[in-house]
PDB file of C-alpha atoms in Angstrom:
ATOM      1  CA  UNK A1247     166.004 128.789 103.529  1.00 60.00           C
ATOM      2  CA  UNK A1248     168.182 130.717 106.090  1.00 68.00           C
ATOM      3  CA  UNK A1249     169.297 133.955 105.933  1.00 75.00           C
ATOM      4  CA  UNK A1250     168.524 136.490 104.785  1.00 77.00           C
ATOM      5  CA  UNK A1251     165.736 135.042 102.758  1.00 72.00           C
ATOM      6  CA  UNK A1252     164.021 134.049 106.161  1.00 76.00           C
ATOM      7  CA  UNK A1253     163.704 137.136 106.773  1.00 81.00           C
ATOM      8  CA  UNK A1254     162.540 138.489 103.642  1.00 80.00           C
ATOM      9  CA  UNK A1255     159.613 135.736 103.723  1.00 80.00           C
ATOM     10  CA  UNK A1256     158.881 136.942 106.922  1.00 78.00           C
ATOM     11  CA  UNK A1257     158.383 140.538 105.685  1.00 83.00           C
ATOM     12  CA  UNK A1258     156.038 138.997 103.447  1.00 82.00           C
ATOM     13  CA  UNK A1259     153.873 137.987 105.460  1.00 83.00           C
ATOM     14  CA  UNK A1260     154.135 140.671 108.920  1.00 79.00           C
ATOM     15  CA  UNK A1261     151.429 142.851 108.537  1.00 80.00           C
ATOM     16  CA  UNK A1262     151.111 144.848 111.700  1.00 82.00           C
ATOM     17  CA  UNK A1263     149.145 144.812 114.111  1.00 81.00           C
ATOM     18  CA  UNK A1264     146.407 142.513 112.757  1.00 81.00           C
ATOM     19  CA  UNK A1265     149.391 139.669 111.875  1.00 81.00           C
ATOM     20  CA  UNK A1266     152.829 139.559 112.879  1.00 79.00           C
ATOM     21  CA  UNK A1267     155.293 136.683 112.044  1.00 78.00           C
ATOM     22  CA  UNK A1268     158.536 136.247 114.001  1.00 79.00           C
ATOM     23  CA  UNK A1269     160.912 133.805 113.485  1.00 79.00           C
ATOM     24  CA  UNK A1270     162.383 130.746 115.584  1.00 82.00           C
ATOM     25  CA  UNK A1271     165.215 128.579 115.150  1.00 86.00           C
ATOM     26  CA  UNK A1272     163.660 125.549 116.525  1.00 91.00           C
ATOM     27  CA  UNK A1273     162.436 123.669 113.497  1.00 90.00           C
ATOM     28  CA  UNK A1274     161.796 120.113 115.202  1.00 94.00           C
ATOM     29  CA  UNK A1275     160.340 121.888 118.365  1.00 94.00           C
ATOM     30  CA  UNK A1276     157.611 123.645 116.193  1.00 94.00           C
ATOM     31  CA  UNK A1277     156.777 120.572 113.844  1.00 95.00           C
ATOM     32  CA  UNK A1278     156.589 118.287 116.587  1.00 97.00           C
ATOM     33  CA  UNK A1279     154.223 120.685 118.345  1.00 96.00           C
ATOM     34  CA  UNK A1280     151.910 121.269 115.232  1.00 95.00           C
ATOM     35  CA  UNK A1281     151.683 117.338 115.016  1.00 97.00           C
ATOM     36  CA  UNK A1282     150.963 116.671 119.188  1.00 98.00           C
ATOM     37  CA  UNK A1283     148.693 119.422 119.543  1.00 97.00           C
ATOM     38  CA  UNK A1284     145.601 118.216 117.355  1.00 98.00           C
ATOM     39  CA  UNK A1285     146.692 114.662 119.420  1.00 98.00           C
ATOM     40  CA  UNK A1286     145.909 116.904 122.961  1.00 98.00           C
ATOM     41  CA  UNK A1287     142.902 118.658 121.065  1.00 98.00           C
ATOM     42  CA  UNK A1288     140.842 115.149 120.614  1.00 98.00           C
ATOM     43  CA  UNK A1289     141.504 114.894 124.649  1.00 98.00           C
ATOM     44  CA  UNK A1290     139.583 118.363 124.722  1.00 98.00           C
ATOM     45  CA  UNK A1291     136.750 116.779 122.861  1.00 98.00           C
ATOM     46  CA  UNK A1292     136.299 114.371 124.967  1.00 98.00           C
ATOM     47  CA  UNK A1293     136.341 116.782 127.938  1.00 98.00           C
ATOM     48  CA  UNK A1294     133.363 118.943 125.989  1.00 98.00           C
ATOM     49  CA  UNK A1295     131.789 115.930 124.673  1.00 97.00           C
ATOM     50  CA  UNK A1296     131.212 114.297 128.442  1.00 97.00           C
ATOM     51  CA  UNK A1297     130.516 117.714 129.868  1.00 97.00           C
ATOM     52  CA  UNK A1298     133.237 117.916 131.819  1.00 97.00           C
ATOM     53  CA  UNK A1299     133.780 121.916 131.944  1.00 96.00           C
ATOM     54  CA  UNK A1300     136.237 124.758 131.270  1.00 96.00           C
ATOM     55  CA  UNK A1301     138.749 123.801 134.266  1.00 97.00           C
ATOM     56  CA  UNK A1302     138.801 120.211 133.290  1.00 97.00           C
ATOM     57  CA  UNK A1303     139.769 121.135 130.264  1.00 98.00           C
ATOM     58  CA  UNK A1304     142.367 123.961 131.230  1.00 97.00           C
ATOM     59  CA  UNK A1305     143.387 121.252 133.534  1.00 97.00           C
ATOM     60  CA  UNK A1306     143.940 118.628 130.055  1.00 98.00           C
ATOM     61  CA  UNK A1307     145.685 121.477 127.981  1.00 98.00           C
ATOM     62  CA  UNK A1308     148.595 122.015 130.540  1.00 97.00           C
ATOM     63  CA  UNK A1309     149.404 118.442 131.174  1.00 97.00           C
ATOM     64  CA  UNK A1310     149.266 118.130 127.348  1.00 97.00           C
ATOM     65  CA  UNK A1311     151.884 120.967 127.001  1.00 97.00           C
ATOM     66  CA  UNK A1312     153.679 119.293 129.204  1.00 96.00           C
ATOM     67  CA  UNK A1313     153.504 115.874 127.423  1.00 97.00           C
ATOM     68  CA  UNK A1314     154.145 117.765 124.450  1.00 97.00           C
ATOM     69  CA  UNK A1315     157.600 119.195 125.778  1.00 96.00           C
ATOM     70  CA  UNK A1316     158.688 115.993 127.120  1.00 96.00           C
ATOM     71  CA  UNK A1317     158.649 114.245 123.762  1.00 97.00           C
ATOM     72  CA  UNK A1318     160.521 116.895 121.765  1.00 97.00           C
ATOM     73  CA  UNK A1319     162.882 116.715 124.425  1.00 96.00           C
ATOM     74  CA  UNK A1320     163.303 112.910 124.670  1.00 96.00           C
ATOM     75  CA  UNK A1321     163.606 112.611 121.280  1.00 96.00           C
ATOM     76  CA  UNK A1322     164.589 115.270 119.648  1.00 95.00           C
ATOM     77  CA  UNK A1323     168.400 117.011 119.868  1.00 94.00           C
ATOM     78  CA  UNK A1324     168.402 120.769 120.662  1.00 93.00           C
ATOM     79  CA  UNK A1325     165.001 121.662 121.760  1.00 95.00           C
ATOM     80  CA  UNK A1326     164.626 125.159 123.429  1.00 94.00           C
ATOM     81  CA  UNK A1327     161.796 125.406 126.053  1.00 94.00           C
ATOM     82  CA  UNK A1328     161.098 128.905 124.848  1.00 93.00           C
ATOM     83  CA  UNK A1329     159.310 127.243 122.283  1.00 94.00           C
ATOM     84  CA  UNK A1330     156.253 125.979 124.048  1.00 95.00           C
ATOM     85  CA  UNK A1331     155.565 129.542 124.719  1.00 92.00           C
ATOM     86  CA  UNK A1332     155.835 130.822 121.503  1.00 90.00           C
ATOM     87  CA  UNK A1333     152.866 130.436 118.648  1.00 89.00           C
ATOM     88  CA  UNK A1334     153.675 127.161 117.545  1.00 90.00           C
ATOM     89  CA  UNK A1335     153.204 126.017 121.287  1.00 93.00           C
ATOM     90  CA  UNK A1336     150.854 127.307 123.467  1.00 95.00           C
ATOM     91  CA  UNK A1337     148.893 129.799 121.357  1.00 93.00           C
ATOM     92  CA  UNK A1338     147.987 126.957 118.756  1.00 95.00           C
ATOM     93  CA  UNK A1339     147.359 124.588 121.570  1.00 97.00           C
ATOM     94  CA  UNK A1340     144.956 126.679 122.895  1.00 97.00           C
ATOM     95  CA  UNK A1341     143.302 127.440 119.576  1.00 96.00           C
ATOM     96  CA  UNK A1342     143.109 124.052 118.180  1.00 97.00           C
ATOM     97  CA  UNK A1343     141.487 122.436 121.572  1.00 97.00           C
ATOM     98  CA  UNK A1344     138.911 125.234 121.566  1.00 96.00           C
ATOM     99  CA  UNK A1345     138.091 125.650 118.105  1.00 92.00           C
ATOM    100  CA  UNK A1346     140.161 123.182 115.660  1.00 92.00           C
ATOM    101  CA  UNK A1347     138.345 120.260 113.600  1.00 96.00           C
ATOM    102  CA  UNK A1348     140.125 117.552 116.026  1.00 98.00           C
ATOM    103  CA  UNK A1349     138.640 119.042 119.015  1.00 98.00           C
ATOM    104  CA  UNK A1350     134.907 119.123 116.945  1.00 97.00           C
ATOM    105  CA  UNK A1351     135.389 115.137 115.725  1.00 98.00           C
ATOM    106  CA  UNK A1352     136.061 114.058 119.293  1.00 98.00           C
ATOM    107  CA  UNK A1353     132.834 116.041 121.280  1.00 98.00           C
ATOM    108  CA  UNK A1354     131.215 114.085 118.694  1.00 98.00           C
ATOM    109  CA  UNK A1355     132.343 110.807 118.898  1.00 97.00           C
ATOM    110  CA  UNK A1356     132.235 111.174 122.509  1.00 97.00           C
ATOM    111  CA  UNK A1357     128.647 112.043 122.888  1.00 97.00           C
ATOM    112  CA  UNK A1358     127.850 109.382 119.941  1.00 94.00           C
ATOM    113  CA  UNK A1359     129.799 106.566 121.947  1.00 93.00           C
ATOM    114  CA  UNK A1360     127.907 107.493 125.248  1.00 93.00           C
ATOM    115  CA  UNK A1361     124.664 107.650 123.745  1.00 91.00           C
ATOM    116  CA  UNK A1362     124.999 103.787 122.112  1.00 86.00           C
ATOM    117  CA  UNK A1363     126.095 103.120 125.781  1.00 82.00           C
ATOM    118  CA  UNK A1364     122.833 104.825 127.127  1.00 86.00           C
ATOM    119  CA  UNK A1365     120.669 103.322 124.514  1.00 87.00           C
ATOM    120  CA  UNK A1366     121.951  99.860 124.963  1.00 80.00           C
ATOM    121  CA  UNK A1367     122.698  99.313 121.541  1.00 80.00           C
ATOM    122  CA  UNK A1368     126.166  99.169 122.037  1.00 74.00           C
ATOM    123  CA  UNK A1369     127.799  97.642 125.743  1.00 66.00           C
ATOM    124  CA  UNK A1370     131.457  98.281 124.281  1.00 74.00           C
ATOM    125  CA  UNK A1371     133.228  99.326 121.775  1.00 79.00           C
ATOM    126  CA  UNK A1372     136.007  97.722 119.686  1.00 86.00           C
ATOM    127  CA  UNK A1373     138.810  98.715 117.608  1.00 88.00           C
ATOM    128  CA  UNK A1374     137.132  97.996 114.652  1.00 91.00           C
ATOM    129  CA  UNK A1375     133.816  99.897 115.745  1.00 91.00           C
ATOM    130  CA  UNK A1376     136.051 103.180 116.494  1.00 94.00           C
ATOM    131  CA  UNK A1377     137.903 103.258 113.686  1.00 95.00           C
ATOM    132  CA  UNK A1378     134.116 103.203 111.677  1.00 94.00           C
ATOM    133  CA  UNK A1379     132.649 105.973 114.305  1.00 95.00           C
ATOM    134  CA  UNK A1380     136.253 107.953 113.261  1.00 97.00           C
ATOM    135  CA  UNK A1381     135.598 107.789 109.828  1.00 96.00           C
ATOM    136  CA  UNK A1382     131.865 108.395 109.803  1.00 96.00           C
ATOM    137  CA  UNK A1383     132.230 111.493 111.895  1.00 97.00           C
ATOM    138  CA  UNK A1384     135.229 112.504 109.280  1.00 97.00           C
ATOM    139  CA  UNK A1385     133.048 112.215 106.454  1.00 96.00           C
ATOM    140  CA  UNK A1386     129.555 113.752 108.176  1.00 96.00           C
ATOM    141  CA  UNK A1387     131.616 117.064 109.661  1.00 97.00           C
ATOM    142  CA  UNK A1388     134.551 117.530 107.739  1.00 96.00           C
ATOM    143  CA  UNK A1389     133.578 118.170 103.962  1.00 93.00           C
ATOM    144  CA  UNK A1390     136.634 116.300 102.866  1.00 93.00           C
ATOM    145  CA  UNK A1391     139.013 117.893 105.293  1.00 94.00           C
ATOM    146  CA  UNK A1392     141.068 115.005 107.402  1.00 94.00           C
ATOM    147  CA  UNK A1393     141.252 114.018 110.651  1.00 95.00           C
ATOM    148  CA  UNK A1394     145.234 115.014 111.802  1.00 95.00           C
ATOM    149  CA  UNK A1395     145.010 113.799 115.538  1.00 97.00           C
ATOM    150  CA  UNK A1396     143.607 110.315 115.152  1.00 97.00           C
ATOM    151  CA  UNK A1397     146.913 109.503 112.674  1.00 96.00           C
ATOM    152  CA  UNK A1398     149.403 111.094 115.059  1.00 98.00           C
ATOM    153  CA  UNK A1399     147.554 109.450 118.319  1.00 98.00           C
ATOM    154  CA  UNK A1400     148.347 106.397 116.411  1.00 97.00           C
ATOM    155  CA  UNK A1401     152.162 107.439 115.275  1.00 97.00           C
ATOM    156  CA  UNK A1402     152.937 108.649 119.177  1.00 98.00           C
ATOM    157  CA  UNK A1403     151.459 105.616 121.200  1.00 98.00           C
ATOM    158  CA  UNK A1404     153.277 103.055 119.056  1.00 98.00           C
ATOM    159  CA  UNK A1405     156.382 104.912 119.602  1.00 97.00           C
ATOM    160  CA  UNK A1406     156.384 105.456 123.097  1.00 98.00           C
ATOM    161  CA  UNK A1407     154.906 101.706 123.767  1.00 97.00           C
ATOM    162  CA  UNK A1408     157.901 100.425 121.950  1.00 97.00           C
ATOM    163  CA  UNK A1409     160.266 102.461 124.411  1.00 96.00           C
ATOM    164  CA  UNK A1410     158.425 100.849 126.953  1.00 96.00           C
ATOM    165  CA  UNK A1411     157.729 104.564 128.198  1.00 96.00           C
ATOM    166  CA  UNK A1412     153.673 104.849 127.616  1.00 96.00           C
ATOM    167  CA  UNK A1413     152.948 105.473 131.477  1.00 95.00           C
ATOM    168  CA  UNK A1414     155.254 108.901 131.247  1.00 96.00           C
ATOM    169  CA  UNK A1415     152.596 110.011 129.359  1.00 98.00           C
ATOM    170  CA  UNK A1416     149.641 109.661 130.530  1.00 98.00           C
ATOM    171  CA  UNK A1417     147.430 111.883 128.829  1.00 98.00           C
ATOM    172  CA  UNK A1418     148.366 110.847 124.877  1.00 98.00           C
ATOM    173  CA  UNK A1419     148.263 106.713 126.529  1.00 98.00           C
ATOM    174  CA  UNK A1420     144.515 107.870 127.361  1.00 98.00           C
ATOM    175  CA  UNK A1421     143.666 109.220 124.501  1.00 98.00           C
ATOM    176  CA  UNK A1422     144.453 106.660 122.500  1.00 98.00           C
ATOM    177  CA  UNK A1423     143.157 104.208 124.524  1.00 97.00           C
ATOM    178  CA  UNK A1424     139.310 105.966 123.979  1.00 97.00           C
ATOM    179  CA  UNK A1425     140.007 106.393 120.654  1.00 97.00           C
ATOM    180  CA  UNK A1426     140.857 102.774 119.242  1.00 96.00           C
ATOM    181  CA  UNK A1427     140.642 100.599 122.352  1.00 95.00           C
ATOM    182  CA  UNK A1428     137.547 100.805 123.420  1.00 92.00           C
ATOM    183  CA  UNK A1429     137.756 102.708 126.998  1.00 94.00           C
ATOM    184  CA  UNK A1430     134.874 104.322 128.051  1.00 94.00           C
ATOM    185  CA  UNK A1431     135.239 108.208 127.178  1.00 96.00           C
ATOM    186  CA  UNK A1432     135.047 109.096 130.852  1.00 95.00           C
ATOM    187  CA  UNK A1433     138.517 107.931 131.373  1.00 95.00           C
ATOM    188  CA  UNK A1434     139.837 110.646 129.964  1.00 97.00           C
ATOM    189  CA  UNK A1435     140.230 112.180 133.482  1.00 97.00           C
ATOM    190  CA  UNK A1436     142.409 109.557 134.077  1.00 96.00           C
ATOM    191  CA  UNK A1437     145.092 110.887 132.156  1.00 97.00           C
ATOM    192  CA  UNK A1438     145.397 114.030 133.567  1.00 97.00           C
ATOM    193  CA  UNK A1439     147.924 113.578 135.960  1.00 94.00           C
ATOM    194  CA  UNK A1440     151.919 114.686 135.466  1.00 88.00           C
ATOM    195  CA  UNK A1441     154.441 111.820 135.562  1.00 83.00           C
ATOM    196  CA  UNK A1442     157.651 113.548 137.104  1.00 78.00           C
ATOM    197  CA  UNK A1443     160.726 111.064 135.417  1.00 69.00           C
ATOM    198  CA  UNK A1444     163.998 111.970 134.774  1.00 60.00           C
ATOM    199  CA  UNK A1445     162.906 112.614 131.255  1.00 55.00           C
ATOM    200  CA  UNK A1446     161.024 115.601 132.276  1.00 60.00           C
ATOM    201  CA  UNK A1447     162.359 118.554 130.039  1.00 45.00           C
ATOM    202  CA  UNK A1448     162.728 121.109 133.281  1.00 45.00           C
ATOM    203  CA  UNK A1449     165.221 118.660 134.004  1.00 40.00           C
ATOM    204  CA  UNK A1450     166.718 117.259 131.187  1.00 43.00           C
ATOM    205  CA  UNK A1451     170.294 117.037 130.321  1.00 41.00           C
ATOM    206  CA  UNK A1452     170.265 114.904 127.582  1.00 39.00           C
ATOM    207  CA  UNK A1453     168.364 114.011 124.744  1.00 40.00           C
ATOM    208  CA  UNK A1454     168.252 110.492 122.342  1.00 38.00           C
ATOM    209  CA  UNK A1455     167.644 110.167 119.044  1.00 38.00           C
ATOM    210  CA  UNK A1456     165.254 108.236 117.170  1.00 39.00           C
TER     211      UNK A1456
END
């Protein structure tokens, strides 16, 4: 790793103008965003899977980007904003929430938990009951491929509930919250709302470590 060999992988790879790689110095930045995204895309599910529509959802992707930036920044040491713009950021956000396996699994258990609702064969759900509609849906639409989101949603709310800082994020505390405590799917809209704090990364002069 480093130069110049980064750059000779990269010529590996480049193959203009169907693929082109570029390089970034933000390591943490990128791998946190490759693990928060598929988190987001199960929120995007949801959105599809109650019908909720293309400007809900638009509406869910930014406040995830935003959720996403705020926890590289909080926790991570030398974060550079340009890197929510960049490939690993936005463009894979917006990719994964339209079209990745996360965003597929959650329209489905969405429309599955609604429709035991409907039928009356199930009032609520549990923890126990979610985690079985999770792996079900795994096994029925994946063809051995693995959930990524559902692990991370996991890894992320324990984290930030023991910092005590789950209500700056709104969006991942939903999600999490449909996906292994039982709230009704429809609260999802709930967590689309931006929490200004002083941990907000347009604003942020420090950052902790874990």
């Amino acid at each position: 790793f480093g130069p110049p060999a980064d750059e000779i992988t990269r010529q590996l790879f480049d193959s203009p103008p169907t693929f082109r790689v570029q390089h970034i110095t933000d390591v943490q930045g990128a791998e946190v965003c490759g693990a928060l995204k598929n988190v987001i895309a199960l929120g995007a599910g949801f959105v599809d899977g109650v019908g909720l529509g293309s400007n809900t959802k638009a509406a869910l992707m930014r406040v995830g980007l935003k959720e996403m930036a705020k926890f590289c920044h909080m926790f991570f040491d030398g974060i550079q904003d340009d890197t929510f713009t960049e490939s690993c950021g936005m463009a894979d956000l917006i990719t994964t929430c339209y079209g990745g396996r996360n965003r597929k699994c959650a329209e489905a258990f969405a429309k599955e938990r609604m429709d035991d609702v409907k039928s009356g064969r199930v009032v609520s759900h549990d923890a126990k009951q979610c985690e079985a509609l999770w792996s079900k849906i795994e096994s029925d639409l994946l063809n051995g491929q693995k959930l990524q989101g559902t692990i991370t949603s996991k890894d992320a709310y324990n984290l930030l509930s023991s910092r005590n800082i789950l209500n700056e994020f709104p969006l991942i505390k939903s999600i999490h919250e449909i996906s292994y405590q039982g709230k009704p799917v429809e609260n999802i809209v709930e967590g689309i709302t931006v929490v200004k704090s002083p941990h907000d990364f347009l604003h942020l002069t420090h950052a902790s470590h874990l």
